[in-house]
GROMACS .gro file of N, CA and C in nm:
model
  420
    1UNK      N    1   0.085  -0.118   0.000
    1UNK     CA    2   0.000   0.000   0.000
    1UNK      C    3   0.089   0.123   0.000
    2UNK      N    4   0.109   0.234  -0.070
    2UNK     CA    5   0.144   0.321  -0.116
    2UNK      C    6   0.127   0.452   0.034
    3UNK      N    7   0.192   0.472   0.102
    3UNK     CA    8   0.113   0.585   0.204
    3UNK      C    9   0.149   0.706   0.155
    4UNK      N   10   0.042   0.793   0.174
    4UNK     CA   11  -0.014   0.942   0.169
    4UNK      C   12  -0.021   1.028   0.304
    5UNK      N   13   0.013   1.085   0.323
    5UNK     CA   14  -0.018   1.213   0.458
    5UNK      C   15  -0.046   1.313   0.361
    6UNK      N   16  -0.189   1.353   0.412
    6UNK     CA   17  -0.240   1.485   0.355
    6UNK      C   18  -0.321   1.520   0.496
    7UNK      N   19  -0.342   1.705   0.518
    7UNK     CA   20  -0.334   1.732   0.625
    7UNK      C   21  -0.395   1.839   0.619
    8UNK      N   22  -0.530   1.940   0.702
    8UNK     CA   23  -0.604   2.046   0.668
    8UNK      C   24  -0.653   2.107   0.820
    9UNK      N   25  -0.630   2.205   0.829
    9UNK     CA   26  -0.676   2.254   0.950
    9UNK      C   27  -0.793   2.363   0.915
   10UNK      N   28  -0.896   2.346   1.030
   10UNK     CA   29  -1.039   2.360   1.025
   10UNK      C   30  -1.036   2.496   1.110
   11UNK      N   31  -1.124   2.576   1.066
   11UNK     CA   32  -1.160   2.722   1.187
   11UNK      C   33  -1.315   2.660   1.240
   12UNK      N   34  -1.281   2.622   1.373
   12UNK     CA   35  -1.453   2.614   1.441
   12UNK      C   36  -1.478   2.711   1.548
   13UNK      N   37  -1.594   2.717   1.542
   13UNK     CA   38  -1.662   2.868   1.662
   13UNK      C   39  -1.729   2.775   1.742
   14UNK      N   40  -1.683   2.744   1.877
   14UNK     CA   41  -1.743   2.673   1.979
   14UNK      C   42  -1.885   2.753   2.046
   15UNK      N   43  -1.845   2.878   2.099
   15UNK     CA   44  -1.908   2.947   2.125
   15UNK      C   45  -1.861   3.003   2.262
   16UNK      N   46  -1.984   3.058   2.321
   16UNK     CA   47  -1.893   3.116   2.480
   16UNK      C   48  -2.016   3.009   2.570
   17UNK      N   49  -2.023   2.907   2.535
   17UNK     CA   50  -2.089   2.838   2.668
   17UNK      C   51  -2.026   2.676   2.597
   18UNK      N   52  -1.964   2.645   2.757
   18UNK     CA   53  -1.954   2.470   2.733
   18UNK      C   54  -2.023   2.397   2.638
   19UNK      N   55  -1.928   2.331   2.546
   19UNK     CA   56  -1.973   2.272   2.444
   19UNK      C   57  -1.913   2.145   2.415
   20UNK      N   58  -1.999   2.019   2.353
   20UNK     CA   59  -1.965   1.925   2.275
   20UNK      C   60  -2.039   1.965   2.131
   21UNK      N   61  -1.916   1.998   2.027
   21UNK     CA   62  -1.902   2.013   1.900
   21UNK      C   63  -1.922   1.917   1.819
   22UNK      N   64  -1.993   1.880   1.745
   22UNK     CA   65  -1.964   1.758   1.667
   22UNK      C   66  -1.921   1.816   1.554
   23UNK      N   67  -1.795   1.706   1.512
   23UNK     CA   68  -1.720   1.725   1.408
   23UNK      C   69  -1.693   1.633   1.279
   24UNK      N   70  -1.835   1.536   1.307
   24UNK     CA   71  -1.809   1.370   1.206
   24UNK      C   72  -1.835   1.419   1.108
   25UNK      N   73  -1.931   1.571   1.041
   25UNK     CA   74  -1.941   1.608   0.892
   25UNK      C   75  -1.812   1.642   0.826
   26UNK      N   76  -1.792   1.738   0.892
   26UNK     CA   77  -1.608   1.822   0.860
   26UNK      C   78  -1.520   1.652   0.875
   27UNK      N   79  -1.477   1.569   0.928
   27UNK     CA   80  -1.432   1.468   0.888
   27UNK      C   81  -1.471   1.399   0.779
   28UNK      N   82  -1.590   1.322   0.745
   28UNK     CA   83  -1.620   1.299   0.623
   28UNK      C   84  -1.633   1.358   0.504
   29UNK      N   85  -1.623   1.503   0.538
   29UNK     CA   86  -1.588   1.565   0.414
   29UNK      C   87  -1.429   1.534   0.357
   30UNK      N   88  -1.375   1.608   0.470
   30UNK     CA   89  -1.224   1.579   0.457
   30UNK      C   90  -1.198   1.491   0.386
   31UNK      N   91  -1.222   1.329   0.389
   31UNK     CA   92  -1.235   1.205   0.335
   31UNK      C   93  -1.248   1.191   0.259
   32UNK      N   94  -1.386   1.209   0.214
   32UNK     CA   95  -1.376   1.258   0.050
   32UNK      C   96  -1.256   1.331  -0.046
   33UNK      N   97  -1.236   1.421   0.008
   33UNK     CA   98  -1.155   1.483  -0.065
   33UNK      C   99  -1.051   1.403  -0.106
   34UNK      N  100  -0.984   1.329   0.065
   34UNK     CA  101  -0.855   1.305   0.035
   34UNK      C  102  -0.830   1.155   0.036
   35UNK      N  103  -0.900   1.121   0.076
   35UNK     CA  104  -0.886   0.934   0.078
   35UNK      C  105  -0.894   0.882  -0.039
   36UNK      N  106  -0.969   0.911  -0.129
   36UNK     CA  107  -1.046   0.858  -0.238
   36UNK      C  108  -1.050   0.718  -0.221
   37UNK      N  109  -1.148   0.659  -0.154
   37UNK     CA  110  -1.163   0.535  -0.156
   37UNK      C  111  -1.019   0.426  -0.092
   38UNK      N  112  -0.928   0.517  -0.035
   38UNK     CA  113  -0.816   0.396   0.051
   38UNK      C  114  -0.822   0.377   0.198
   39UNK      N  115  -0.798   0.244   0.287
   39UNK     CA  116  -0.773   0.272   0.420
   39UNK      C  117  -0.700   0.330   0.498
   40UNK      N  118  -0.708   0.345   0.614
   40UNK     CA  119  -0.609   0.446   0.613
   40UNK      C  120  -0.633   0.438   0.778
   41UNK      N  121  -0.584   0.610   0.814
   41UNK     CA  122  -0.621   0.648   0.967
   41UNK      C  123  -0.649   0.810   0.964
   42UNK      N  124  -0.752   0.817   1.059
   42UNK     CA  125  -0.778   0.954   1.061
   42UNK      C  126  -0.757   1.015   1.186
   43UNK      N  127  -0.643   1.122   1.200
   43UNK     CA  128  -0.625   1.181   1.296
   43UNK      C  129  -0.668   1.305   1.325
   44UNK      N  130  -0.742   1.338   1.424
   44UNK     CA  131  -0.821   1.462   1.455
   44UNK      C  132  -0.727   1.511   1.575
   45UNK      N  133  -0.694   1.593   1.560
   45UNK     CA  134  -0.604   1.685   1.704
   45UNK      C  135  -0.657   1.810   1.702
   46UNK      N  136  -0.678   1.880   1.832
   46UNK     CA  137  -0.665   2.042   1.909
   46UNK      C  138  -0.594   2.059   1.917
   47UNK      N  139  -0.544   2.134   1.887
   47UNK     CA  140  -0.392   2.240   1.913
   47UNK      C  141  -0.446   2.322   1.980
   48UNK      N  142  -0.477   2.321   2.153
   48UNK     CA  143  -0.509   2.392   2.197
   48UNK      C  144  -0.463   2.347   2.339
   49UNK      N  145  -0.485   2.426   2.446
   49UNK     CA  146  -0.449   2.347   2.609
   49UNK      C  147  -0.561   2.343   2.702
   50UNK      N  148  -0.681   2.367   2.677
   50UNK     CA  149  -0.828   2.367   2.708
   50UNK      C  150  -0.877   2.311   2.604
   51UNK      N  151  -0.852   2.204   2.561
   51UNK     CA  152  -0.966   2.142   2.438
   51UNK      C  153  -0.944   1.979   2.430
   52UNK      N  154  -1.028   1.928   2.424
   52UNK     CA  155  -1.068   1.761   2.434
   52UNK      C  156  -1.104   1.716   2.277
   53UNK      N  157  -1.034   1.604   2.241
   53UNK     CA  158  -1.167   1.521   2.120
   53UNK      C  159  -1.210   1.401   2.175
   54UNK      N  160  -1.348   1.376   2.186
   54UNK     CA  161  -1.440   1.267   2.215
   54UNK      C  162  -1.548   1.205   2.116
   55UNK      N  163  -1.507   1.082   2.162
   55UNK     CA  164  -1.584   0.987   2.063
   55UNK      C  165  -1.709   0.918   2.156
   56UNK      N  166  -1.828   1.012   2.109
   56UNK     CA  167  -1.923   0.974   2.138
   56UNK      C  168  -2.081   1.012   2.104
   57UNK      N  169  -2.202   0.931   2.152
   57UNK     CA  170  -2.291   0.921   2.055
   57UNK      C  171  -2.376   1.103   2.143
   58UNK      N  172  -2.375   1.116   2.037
   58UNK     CA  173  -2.425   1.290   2.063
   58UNK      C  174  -2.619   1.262   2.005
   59UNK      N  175  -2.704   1.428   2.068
   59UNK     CA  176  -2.835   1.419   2.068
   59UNK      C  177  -2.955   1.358   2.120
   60UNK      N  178  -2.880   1.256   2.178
   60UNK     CA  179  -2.947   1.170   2.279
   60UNK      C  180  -2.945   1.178   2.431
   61UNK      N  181  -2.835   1.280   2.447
   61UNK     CA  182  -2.813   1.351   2.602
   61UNK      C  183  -2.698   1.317   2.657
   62UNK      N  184  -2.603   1.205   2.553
   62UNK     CA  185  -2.482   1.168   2.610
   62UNK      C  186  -2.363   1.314   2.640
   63UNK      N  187  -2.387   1.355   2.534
   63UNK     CA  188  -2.286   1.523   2.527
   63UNK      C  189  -2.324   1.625   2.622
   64UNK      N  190  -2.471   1.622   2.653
   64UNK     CA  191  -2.484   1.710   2.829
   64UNK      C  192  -2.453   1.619   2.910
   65UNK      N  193  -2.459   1.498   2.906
   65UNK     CA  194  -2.462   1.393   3.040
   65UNK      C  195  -2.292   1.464   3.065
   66UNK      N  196  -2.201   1.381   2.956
   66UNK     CA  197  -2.028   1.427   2.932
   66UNK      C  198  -2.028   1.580   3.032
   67UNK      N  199  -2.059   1.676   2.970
   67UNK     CA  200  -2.054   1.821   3.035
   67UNK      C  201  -2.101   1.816   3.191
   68UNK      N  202  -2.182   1.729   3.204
   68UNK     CA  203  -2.306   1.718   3.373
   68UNK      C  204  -2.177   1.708   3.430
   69UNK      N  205  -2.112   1.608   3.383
   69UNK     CA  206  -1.999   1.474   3.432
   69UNK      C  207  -1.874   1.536   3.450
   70UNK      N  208  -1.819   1.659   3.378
   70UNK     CA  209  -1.711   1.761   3.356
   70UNK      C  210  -1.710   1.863   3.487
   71UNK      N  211  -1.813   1.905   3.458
   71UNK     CA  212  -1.862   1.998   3.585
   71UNK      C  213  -1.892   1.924   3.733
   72UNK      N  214  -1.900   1.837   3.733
   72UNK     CA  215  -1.880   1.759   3.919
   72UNK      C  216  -1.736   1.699   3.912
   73UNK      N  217  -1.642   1.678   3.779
   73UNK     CA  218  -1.537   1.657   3.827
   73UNK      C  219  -1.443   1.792   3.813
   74UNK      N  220  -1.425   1.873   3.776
   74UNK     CA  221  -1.385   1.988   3.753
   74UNK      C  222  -1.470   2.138   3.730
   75UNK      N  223  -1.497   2.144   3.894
   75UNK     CA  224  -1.575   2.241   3.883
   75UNK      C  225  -1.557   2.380   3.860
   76UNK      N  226  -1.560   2.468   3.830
   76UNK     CA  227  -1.559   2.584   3.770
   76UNK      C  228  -1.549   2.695   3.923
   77UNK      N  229  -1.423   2.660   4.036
   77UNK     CA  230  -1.455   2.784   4.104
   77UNK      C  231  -1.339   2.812   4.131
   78UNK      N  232  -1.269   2.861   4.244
   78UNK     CA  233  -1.160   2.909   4.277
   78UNK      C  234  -1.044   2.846   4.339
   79UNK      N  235  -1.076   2.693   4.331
   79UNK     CA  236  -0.934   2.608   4.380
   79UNK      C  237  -0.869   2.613   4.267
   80UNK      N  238  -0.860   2.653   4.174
   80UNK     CA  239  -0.740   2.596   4.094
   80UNK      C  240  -0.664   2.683   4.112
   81UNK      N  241  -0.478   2.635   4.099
   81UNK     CA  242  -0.363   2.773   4.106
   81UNK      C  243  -0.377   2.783   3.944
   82UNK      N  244  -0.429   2.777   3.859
   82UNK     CA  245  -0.420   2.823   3.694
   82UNK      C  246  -0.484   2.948   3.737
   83UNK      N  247  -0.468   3.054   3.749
   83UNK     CA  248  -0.598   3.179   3.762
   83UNK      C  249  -0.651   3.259   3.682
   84UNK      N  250  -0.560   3.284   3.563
   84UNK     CA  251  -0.568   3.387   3.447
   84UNK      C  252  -0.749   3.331   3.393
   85UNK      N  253  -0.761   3.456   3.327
   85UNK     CA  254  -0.914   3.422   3.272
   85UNK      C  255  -1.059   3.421   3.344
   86UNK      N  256  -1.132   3.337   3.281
   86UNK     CA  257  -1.250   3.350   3.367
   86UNK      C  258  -1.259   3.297   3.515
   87UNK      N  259  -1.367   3.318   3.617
   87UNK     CA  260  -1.321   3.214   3.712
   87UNK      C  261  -1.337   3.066   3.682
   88UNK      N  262  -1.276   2.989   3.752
   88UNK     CA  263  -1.244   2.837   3.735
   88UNK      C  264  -1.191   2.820   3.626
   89UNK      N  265  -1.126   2.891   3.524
   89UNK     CA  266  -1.078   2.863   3.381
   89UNK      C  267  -0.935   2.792   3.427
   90UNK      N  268  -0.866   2.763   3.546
   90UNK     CA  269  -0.775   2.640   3.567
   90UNK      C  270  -0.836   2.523   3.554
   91UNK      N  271  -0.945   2.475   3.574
   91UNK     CA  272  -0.993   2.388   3.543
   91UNK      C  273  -1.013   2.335   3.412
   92UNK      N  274  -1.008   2.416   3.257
   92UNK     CA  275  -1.030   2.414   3.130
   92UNK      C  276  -0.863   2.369   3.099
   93UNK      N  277  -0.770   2.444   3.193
   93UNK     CA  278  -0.607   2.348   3.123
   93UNK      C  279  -0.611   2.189   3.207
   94UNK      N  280  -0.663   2.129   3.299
   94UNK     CA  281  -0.673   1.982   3.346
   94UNK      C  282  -0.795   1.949   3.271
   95UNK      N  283  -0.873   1.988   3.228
   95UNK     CA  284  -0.942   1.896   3.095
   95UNK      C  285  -0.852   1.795   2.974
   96UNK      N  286  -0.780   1.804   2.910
   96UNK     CA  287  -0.711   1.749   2.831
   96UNK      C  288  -0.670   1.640   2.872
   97UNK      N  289  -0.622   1.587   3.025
   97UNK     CA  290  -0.595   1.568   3.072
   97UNK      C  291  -0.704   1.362   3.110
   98UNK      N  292  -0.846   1.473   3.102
   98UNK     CA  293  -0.932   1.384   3.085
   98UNK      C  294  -0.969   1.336   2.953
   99UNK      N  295  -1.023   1.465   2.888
   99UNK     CA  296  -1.018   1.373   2.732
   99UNK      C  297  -0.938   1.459   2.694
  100UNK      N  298  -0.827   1.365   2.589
  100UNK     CA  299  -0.708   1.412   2.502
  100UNK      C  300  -0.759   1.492   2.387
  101UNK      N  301  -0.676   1.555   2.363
  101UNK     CA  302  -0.666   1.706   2.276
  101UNK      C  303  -0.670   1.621   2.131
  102UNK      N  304  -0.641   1.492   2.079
  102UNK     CA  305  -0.630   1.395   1.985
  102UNK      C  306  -0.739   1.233   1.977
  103UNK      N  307  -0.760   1.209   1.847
  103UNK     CA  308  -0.810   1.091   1.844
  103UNK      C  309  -0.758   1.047   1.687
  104UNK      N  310  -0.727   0.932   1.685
  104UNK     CA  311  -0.717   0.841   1.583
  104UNK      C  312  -0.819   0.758   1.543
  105UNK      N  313  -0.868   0.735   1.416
  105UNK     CA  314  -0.994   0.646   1.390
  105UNK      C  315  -0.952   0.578   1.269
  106UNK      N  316  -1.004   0.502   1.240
  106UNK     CA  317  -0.974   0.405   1.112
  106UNK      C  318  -1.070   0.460   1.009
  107UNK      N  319  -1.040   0.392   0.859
  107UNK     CA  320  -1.042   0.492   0.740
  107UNK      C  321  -1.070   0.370   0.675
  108UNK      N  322  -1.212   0.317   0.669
  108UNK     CA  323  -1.209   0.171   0.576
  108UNK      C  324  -1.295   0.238   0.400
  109UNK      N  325  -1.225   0.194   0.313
  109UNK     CA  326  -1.256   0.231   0.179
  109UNK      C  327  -1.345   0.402   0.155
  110UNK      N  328  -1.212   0.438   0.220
  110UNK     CA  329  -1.227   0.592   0.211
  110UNK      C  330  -1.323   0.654   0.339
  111UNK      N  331  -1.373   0.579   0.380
  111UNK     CA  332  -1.489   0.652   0.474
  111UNK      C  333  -1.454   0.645   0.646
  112UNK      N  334  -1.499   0.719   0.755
  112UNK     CA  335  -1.478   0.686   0.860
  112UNK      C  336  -1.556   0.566   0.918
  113UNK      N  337  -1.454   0.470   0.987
  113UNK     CA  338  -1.526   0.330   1.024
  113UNK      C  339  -1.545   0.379   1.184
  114UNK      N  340  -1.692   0.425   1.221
  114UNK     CA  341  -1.749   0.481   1.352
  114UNK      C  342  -1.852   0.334   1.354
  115UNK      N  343  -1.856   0.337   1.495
  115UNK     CA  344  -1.942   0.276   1.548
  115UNK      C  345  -2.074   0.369   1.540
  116UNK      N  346  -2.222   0.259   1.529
  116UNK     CA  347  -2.346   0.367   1.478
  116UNK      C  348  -2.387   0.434   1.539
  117UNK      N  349  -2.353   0.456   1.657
  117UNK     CA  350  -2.405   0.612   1.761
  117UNK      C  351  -2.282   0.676   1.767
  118UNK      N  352  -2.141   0.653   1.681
  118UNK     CA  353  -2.060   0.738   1.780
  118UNK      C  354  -1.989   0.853   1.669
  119UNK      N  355  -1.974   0.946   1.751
  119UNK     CA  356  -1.967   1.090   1.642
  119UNK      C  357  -1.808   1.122   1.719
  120UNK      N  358  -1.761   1.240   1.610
  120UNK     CA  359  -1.669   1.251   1.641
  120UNK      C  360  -1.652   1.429   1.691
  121UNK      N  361  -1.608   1.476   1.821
  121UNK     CA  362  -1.657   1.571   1.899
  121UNK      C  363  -1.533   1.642   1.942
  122UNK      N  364  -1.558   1.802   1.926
  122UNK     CA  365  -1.456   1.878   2.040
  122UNK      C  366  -1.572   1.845   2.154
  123UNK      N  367  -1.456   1.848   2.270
  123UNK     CA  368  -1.523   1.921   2.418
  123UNK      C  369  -1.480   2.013   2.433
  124UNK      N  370  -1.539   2.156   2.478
  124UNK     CA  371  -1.445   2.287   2.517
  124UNK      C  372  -1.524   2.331   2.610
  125UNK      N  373  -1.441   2.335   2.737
  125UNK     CA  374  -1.498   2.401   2.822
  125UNK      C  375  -1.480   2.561   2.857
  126UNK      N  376  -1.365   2.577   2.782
  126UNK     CA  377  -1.311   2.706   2.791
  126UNK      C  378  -1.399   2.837   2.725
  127UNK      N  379  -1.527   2.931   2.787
  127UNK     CA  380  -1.581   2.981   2.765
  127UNK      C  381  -1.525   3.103   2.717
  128UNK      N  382  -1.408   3.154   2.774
  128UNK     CA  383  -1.328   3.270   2.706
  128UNK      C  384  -1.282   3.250   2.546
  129UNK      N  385  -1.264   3.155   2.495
  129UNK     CA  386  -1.214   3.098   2.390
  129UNK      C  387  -1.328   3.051   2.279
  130UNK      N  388  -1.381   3.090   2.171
  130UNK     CA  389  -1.535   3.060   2.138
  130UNK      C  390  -1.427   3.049   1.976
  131UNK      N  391  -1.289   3.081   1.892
  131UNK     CA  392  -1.271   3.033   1.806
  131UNK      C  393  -1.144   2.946   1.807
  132UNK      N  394  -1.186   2.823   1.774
  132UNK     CA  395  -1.094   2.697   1.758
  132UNK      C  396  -1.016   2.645   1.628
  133UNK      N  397  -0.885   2.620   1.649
  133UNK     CA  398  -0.848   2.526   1.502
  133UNK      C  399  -0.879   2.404   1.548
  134UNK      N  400  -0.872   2.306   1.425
  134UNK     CA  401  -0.851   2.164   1.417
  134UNK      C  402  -0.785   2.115   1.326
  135UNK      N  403  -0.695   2.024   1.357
  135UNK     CA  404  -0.595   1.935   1.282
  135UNK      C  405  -0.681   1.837   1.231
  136UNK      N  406  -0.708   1.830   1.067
  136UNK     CA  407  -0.744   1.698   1.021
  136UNK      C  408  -0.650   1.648   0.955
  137UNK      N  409  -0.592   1.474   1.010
  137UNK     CA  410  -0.472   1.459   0.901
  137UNK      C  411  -0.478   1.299   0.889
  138UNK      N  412  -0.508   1.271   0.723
  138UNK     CA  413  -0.498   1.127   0.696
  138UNK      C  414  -0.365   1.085   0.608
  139UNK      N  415  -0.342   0.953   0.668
  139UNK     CA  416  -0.275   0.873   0.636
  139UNK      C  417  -0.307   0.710   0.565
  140UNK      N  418  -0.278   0.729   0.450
  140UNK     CA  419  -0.372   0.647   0.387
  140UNK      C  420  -0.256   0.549   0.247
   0.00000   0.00000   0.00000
């Protein structure tokens, strides 16, 4: 098999309130473009130090449940020594920490091979921060 690295970074607007982003369209586009029909791997990274990618089934309440679940483990007040920013925004640099700033997925005959509820997601808790890049990069 012949390998390819081709590689595109994305402008997303999270917004200014805690968010799970879904990002499985902007990936399958990507795919298209660049896979044309080979296997491969698809790497999604944040280049960011407050930003998560999660693989999971979104619209059904799993992505507020995730956030419910964010906020009782990292709550948003004044223990953290990170202080700059909003309050509790030390808490948005130990996110990553929980879910990684990266995910790898498999690339079967050009397309993303997801399980059928599961999407592919920023988490950002970082409310000061509402515009994001993203690393899309296949290897194929």
């Amino acid at each position: 098999m012949s390998q390819n690295f081709t590689t595109r970074e994305l402008d997303v607007r999270t917004g200014s309130r805690e968010t799970v982003h879904d990002l499985t369209r902007e990936c399958a586009s990507f795919l298209r473009d660049v896979a044309h029909g080979r296997d491969g791997l698809l790497n999604v990274f944040a280049p960011h130090a407050t930003m998560g990618v999660a693989i999971l089934e979104t619209g059904a309440g799993s992505d507020d449940d995730l956030l419910a679940a964010l906020r009782d483990l990292l709550p948003a007040d004044d223990r953290w020594r990170h202080k700059h920013g909003t309050p509790g925004h030390g808490r948005d640099h130990v996110l990553p920490a929980f879910v990684p700033p990266h995910a790898t997925l498999p690339v079967v005959g050009g397309e993303l091979a997801l399980g059928t509820w599961q999407s592919v997601c920023l988490v950002d808790t970082n409310i000061s921060n509402a515009n994001r890049k993203v690393r899309l990069s296949f290897l194929g």
